[in-house]
């Protein structure tokens, strides 16, 4: 039959400030502009994870999306939803919360827990107009 | 011809914390739950304003939506986009930034500047699932 | 301050068959067409409930939308999600599951449980193109 | 039971130029800006019509939305879809195709053909951010 | 010039029950949960097909999307829209209607009829949050 | 870390007529149907550009999306928004404005200006149901 790609999308609300600790406030403002507002701003983020694999003959599933939903919630969403990404999230400590860095961090949180098929991509929508995809390579 | 209702929608990204200054952190947490996370969280908000009136014979417009866009930007969006609603916004000082209170505050910022027709409603989308409308009465 | 209208949207997946028990299969087919396919078909429905009232001074809420979410889940969504609306739902027994009738039934399930403000409208989206609103009068 | 409001949404692609024949090209450009580009521009418009009435006991319908779909197609969509609103549409002759004027013209095309319930509103989306509603009064 | 990928999206409403005929009702319930409700449930599915190829010099089309629309309707949509996927669809007989299996079945229905370019992918959205893509390999 | 793909979406409103200058009006009508209406029609187009590369250690950006936004505006959007694609756009002169040809033309306008990472794909949405992607090979 061949490879099938299954996707699960979920939502989280978080605040952040683009900010490199090695730079001054002025340098951060120059590079990141309004995104470096000291008191932060926020987004309704969407995360979209894709798992690739062969559907099992018995279930017709690559992986039960309820499993993906649970992994996503436990390993990622519960840690970022209604949080400040600069301060409240252990796996983002010391990481500038650009959409690129959030996507890579989400991949690391999730990839090893996918028990059937393989994690193929993680997409993070910061807004409807700005989004990022990471495929682990 | 009769009344026509014209709508303009716009977007802003902001962070907030639901928080009543008269209450303790514990009381705030009890009432507002995750929405009262001390370091805040955030949203991609949408604001939708509606102006009601008779289209002018000459232009076919109730009001040129480019004017509404400009009022929205100058009186509201420039003050809230990429900001922290609890700290950075003069017209939200001392106001708990619930969606209800944001909608009423937006009305007050905008209503008197609508030069043709009358402001009919202000709607604020906090997420796709939670939103609020205020009609000024 | 005046009345504010707060909205909560939620999703459910259900199957149905438009079908009047007092009519023959042929008559049902003539009136309802493909919507009366004997083995049913289904939709991703959205329900949107609106509660109108004055925001409380202490909380800034008309009603905490988490309460609305809970009422919606207990009184409506848990009974219709992943169900057949003709067969599985107690409060739809003997009722032809048109979108109109679903909206009225949802109102009856929910209205008396709204403890702050008043239920103002219930909207049911059957598809992006077909939807219905009921305001209880 | 009371009044129920049923909605049907549909799509059309059309071009237009905002332009008042009584004015010069310069005056049109001054009032309408880029919207008065002499060679026109265009939109994916959405029209949303609402019919209000009591659901019939026999069918559970205010009006069969398949009827509304057919009226919309015959009286409106077939005349505007893939057309130039300034030149190709009989019922827009001599009318400046602002969204306001399109909504009023659509109402006039449709209202008398609604055989059950009454036309309650016509909404025209020019873009996701600019839209207009007419309620016939 | 190189390869261009053209996409056509369409909608269908169907009901289904996740169900493996080789298993008992209890086993089906254990594996598929609420998705195995004996009386079924349903979705507004979207199908998105992609054809890849070089645009023809004369037309500027990889393939006229009106042709893809017609193939989609005749070979797939007319057989699944307003149907029960477990019972009413010849090409789904004996197949558990998971989103994965629907995507593969749609590919088989459509691929050989694409006369210009080649079918590149078939995507099925079961909901906004759960979807599947098949690329034929 | 590996490659990350960053996306920027933007909107433009334009009119067009599918039309091959080497053919007669009758031949154009036969090939392009309603899309070849002599007075044109129009769309709310969306363009989605993707840049692929390694995020810079200092900024966490593949490329600052504000730069992509500026390139998109200067090299593409300012030339097509509120325009007639057959007449008003220098880089579309003599090109039949199919979605395929618009995507390839947009690629040529933008690719050489991407200063960090590489342009990976350009997607043009003509409607929600019809869209095209070009990857430059």
PDB file of C-alpha atoms in Angstrom, chain C residues 2-129:
ATOM      1  CA  UNK C   2     -24.568  48.076  29.310  1.00  0.00           C
ATOM      2  CA  UNK C   3     -25.162  44.642  27.886  1.00  0.00           C
ATOM      3  CA  UNK C   4     -22.313  42.535  26.545  1.00  0.00           C
ATOM      4  CA  UNK C   5     -22.834  39.409  24.444  1.00  0.00           C
ATOM      5  CA  UNK C   6     -20.373  36.556  25.062  1.00  0.00           C
ATOM      6  CA  UNK C   7     -20.022  33.633  22.674  1.00  0.00           C
ATOM      7  CA  UNK C   8     -18.712  30.098  23.048  1.00  0.00           C
ATOM      8  CA  UNK C   9     -18.243  27.876  20.004  1.00  0.00           C
ATOM      9  CA  UNK C  10     -17.774  24.077  20.138  1.00  0.00           C
ATOM     10  CA  UNK C  11     -17.632  21.174  17.720  1.00  0.00           C
ATOM     11  CA  UNK C  12     -19.368  17.796  17.433  1.00  0.00           C
ATOM     12  CA  UNK C  13     -19.412  15.060  14.816  1.00  0.00           C
ATOM     13  CA  UNK C  14     -22.701  13.295  14.283  1.00  0.00           C
ATOM     14  CA  UNK C  15     -24.685  11.394  11.683  1.00  0.00           C
ATOM     15  CA  UNK C  16     -28.335  11.898  10.828  1.00  0.00           C
ATOM     16  CA  UNK C  17     -31.096  11.178   8.336  1.00  0.00           C
ATOM     17  CA  UNK C  18     -33.799  13.708   7.567  1.00  0.00           C
ATOM     18  CA  UNK C  19     -36.909  11.625   8.049  1.00  0.00           C
ATOM     19  CA  UNK C  20     -40.498  12.135   9.144  1.00  0.00           C
ATOM     20  CA  UNK C  21     -41.849   8.963  10.749  1.00  0.00           C
ATOM     21  CA  UNK C  22     -45.392   9.805   9.606  1.00  0.00           C
ATOM     22  CA  UNK C  23     -44.326   9.574   5.958  1.00  0.00           C
ATOM     23  CA  UNK C  24     -43.277   6.722   3.673  1.00  0.00           C
ATOM     24  CA  UNK C  25     -39.678   6.259   2.506  1.00  0.00           C
ATOM     25  CA  UNK C  26     -40.735   7.540  -0.918  1.00  0.00           C
ATOM     26  CA  UNK C  27     -42.329  10.661   0.547  1.00  0.00           C
ATOM     27  CA  UNK C  28     -39.278  11.267   2.731  1.00  0.00           C
ATOM     28  CA  UNK C  29     -37.021  10.887  -0.311  1.00  0.00           C
ATOM     29  CA  UNK C  30     -39.170  13.311  -2.287  1.00  0.00           C
ATOM     30  CA  UNK C  31     -39.081  15.984   0.429  1.00  0.00           C
ATOM     31  CA  UNK C  32     -35.563  15.532   1.784  1.00  0.00           C
ATOM     32  CA  UNK C  33     -33.649  14.147  -1.236  1.00  0.00           C
ATOM     33  CA  UNK C  34     -30.108  12.933  -0.558  1.00  0.00           C
ATOM     34  CA  UNK C  35     -30.475  14.097   3.068  1.00  0.00           C
ATOM     35  CA  UNK C  36     -32.880  11.187   3.597  1.00  0.00           C
ATOM     36  CA  UNK C  37     -30.424   8.430   2.539  1.00  0.00           C
ATOM     37  CA  UNK C  38     -31.651   5.432   4.636  1.00  0.00           C
ATOM     38  CA  UNK C  39     -28.150   4.633   5.951  1.00  0.00           C
ATOM     39  CA  UNK C  40     -27.576   8.236   6.974  1.00  0.00           C
ATOM     40  CA  UNK C  41     -24.761  10.672   6.356  1.00  0.00           C
ATOM     41  CA  UNK C  42     -22.983  13.050   8.740  1.00  0.00           C
ATOM     42  CA  UNK C  43     -21.444  16.376   9.542  1.00  0.00           C
ATOM     43  CA  UNK C  44     -18.852  18.211  11.600  1.00  0.00           C
ATOM     44  CA  UNK C  45     -21.343  20.461  13.342  1.00  0.00           C
ATOM     45  CA  UNK C  46     -20.406  23.621  15.194  1.00  0.00           C
ATOM     46  CA  UNK C  47     -22.589  25.049  17.941  1.00  0.00           C
ATOM     47  CA  UNK C  48     -22.228  28.682  18.978  1.00  0.00           C
ATOM     48  CA  UNK C  49     -24.070  29.837  22.097  1.00  0.00           C
ATOM     49  CA  UNK C  50     -24.416  33.477  23.116  1.00  0.00           C
ATOM     50  CA  UNK C  51     -25.120  34.709  26.650  1.00  0.00           C
ATOM     51  CA  UNK C  52     -26.119  38.358  27.174  1.00  0.00           C
ATOM     52  CA  UNK C  53     -25.719  40.325  30.386  1.00  0.00           C
ATOM     53  CA  UNK C  54     -23.825  42.958  32.329  1.00  0.00           C
ATOM     54  CA  UNK C  55     -20.204  42.101  33.189  1.00  0.00           C
ATOM     55  CA  UNK C  56     -19.761  41.678  36.963  1.00  0.00           C
ATOM     56  CA  UNK C  57     -17.610  44.424  38.470  1.00  0.00           C
ATOM     57  CA  UNK C  58     -15.436  41.943  40.346  1.00  0.00           C
ATOM     58  CA  UNK C  59     -14.594  39.536  37.529  1.00  0.00           C
ATOM     59  CA  UNK C  60     -15.193  41.510  34.340  1.00  0.00           C
ATOM     60  CA  UNK C  61     -17.156  38.480  33.117  1.00  0.00           C
ATOM     61  CA  UNK C  62     -20.785  38.304  31.946  1.00  0.00           C
ATOM     62  CA  UNK C  63     -20.369  34.643  32.804  1.00  0.00           C
ATOM     63  CA  UNK C  64     -17.125  32.703  33.020  1.00  0.00           C
ATOM     64  CA  UNK C  65     -16.906  30.988  29.606  1.00  0.00           C
ATOM     65  CA  UNK C  66     -15.443  27.956  31.380  1.00  0.00           C
ATOM     66  CA  UNK C  67     -18.890  27.547  32.983  1.00  0.00           C
ATOM     67  CA  UNK C  68     -20.584  27.825  29.585  1.00  0.00           C
ATOM     68  CA  UNK C  69     -18.121  25.270  28.216  1.00  0.00           C
ATOM     69  CA  UNK C  70     -19.022  22.847  31.040  1.00  0.00           C
ATOM     70  CA  UNK C  71     -22.789  23.285  30.597  1.00  0.00           C
ATOM     71  CA  UNK C  72     -22.429  22.825  26.843  1.00  0.00           C
ATOM     72  CA  UNK C  73     -20.436  19.632  27.356  1.00  0.00           C
ATOM     73  CA  UNK C  74     -22.642  18.062  30.012  1.00  0.00           C
ATOM     74  CA  UNK C  75     -26.049  19.004  28.657  1.00  0.00           C
ATOM     75  CA  UNK C  76     -25.410  18.833  24.918  1.00  0.00           C
ATOM     76  CA  UNK C  77     -22.044  17.767  23.472  1.00  0.00           C
ATOM     77  CA  UNK C  78     -21.611  14.561  25.500  1.00  0.00           C
ATOM     78  CA  UNK C  79     -25.008  13.440  24.208  1.00  0.00           C
ATOM     79  CA  UNK C  80     -24.513  14.218  20.503  1.00  0.00           C
ATOM     80  CA  UNK C  81     -20.788  13.931  19.736  1.00  0.00           C
ATOM     81  CA  UNK C  82     -19.919  10.757  17.803  1.00  0.00           C
ATOM     82  CA  UNK C  83     -23.607   9.804  17.836  1.00  0.00           C
ATOM     83  CA  UNK C  84     -26.453   9.176  15.415  1.00  0.00           C
ATOM     84  CA  UNK C  85     -28.952  12.000  16.005  1.00  0.00           C
ATOM     85  CA  UNK C  86     -31.950   9.874  14.944  1.00  0.00           C
ATOM     86  CA  UNK C  87     -31.241   6.982  17.261  1.00  0.00           C
ATOM     87  CA  UNK C  88     -28.778   7.723  20.056  1.00  0.00           C
ATOM     88  CA  UNK C  89     -29.962  11.032  21.548  1.00  0.00           C
ATOM     89  CA  UNK C  90     -32.700  11.068  24.203  1.00  0.00           C
ATOM     90  CA  UNK C  91     -33.764  14.687  23.701  1.00  0.00           C
ATOM     91  CA  UNK C  92     -34.061  14.219  19.896  1.00  0.00           C
ATOM     92  CA  UNK C  93     -36.366  11.187  20.129  1.00  0.00           C
ATOM     93  CA  UNK C  94     -39.210  11.569  17.645  1.00  0.00           C
ATOM     94  CA  UNK C  95     -37.765  14.806  16.286  1.00  0.00           C
ATOM     95  CA  UNK C  96     -36.649  15.124  12.670  1.00  0.00           C
ATOM     96  CA  UNK C  97     -32.995  16.253  13.001  1.00  0.00           C
ATOM     97  CA  UNK C  98     -33.073  19.287  10.711  1.00  0.00           C
ATOM     98  CA  UNK C  99     -30.635  22.020  11.683  1.00  0.00           C
ATOM     99  CA  UNK C 100     -33.624  24.107  12.804  1.00  0.00           C
ATOM    100  CA  UNK C 101     -34.785  21.370  15.177  1.00  0.00           C
ATOM    101  CA  UNK C 102     -31.279  20.742  16.529  1.00  0.00           C
ATOM    102  CA  UNK C 103     -30.916  24.456  17.358  1.00  0.00           C
ATOM    103  CA  UNK C 104     -34.228  24.549  19.235  1.00  0.00           C
ATOM    104  CA  UNK C 105     -33.415  21.322  21.088  1.00  0.00           C
ATOM    105  CA  UNK C 106     -29.992  22.654  22.081  1.00  0.00           C
ATOM    106  CA  UNK C 107     -31.633  25.821  23.440  1.00  0.00           C
ATOM    107  CA  UNK C 108     -33.970  23.723  25.601  1.00  0.00           C
ATOM    108  CA  UNK C 109     -31.069  21.652  26.929  1.00  0.00           C
ATOM    109  CA  UNK C 110     -28.980  24.664  27.876  1.00  0.00           C
ATOM    110  CA  UNK C 111     -31.121  27.710  28.684  1.00  0.00           C
ATOM    111  CA  UNK C 112     -32.138  26.940  32.256  1.00  0.00           C
ATOM    112  CA  UNK C 113     -28.562  26.146  33.301  1.00  0.00           C
ATOM    113  CA  UNK C 114     -27.142  29.576  32.446  1.00  0.00           C
ATOM    114  CA  UNK C 115     -26.715  31.008  35.935  1.00  0.00           C
ATOM    115  CA  UNK C 116     -25.473  34.504  35.050  1.00  0.00           C
ATOM    116  CA  UNK C 117     -26.825  36.570  32.163  1.00  0.00           C
ATOM    117  CA  UNK C 118     -29.400  35.013  29.845  1.00  0.00           C
ATOM    118  CA  UNK C 119     -29.083  32.692  26.890  1.00  0.00           C
ATOM    119  CA  UNK C 120     -29.460  34.976  23.881  1.00  0.00           C
ATOM    120  CA  UNK C 121     -28.969  32.734  20.838  1.00  0.00           C
ATOM    121  CA  UNK C 122     -27.929  29.271  19.725  1.00  0.00           C
ATOM    122  CA  UNK C 123     -26.414  28.873  16.289  1.00  0.00           C
ATOM    123  CA  UNK C 124     -25.786  25.503  14.626  1.00  0.00           C
ATOM    124  CA  UNK C 125     -23.487  25.214  11.604  1.00  0.00           C
ATOM    125  CA  UNK C 126     -24.251  22.041   9.612  1.00  0.00           C
ATOM    126  CA  UNK C 127     -21.645  23.027   7.031  1.00  0.00           C
ATOM    127  CA  UNK C 128     -19.765  26.244   6.259  1.00  0.00           C
ATOM    128  CA  UNK C 129     -22.604  27.148   3.893  1.00  0.00           C
TER     129      UNK C 129
END
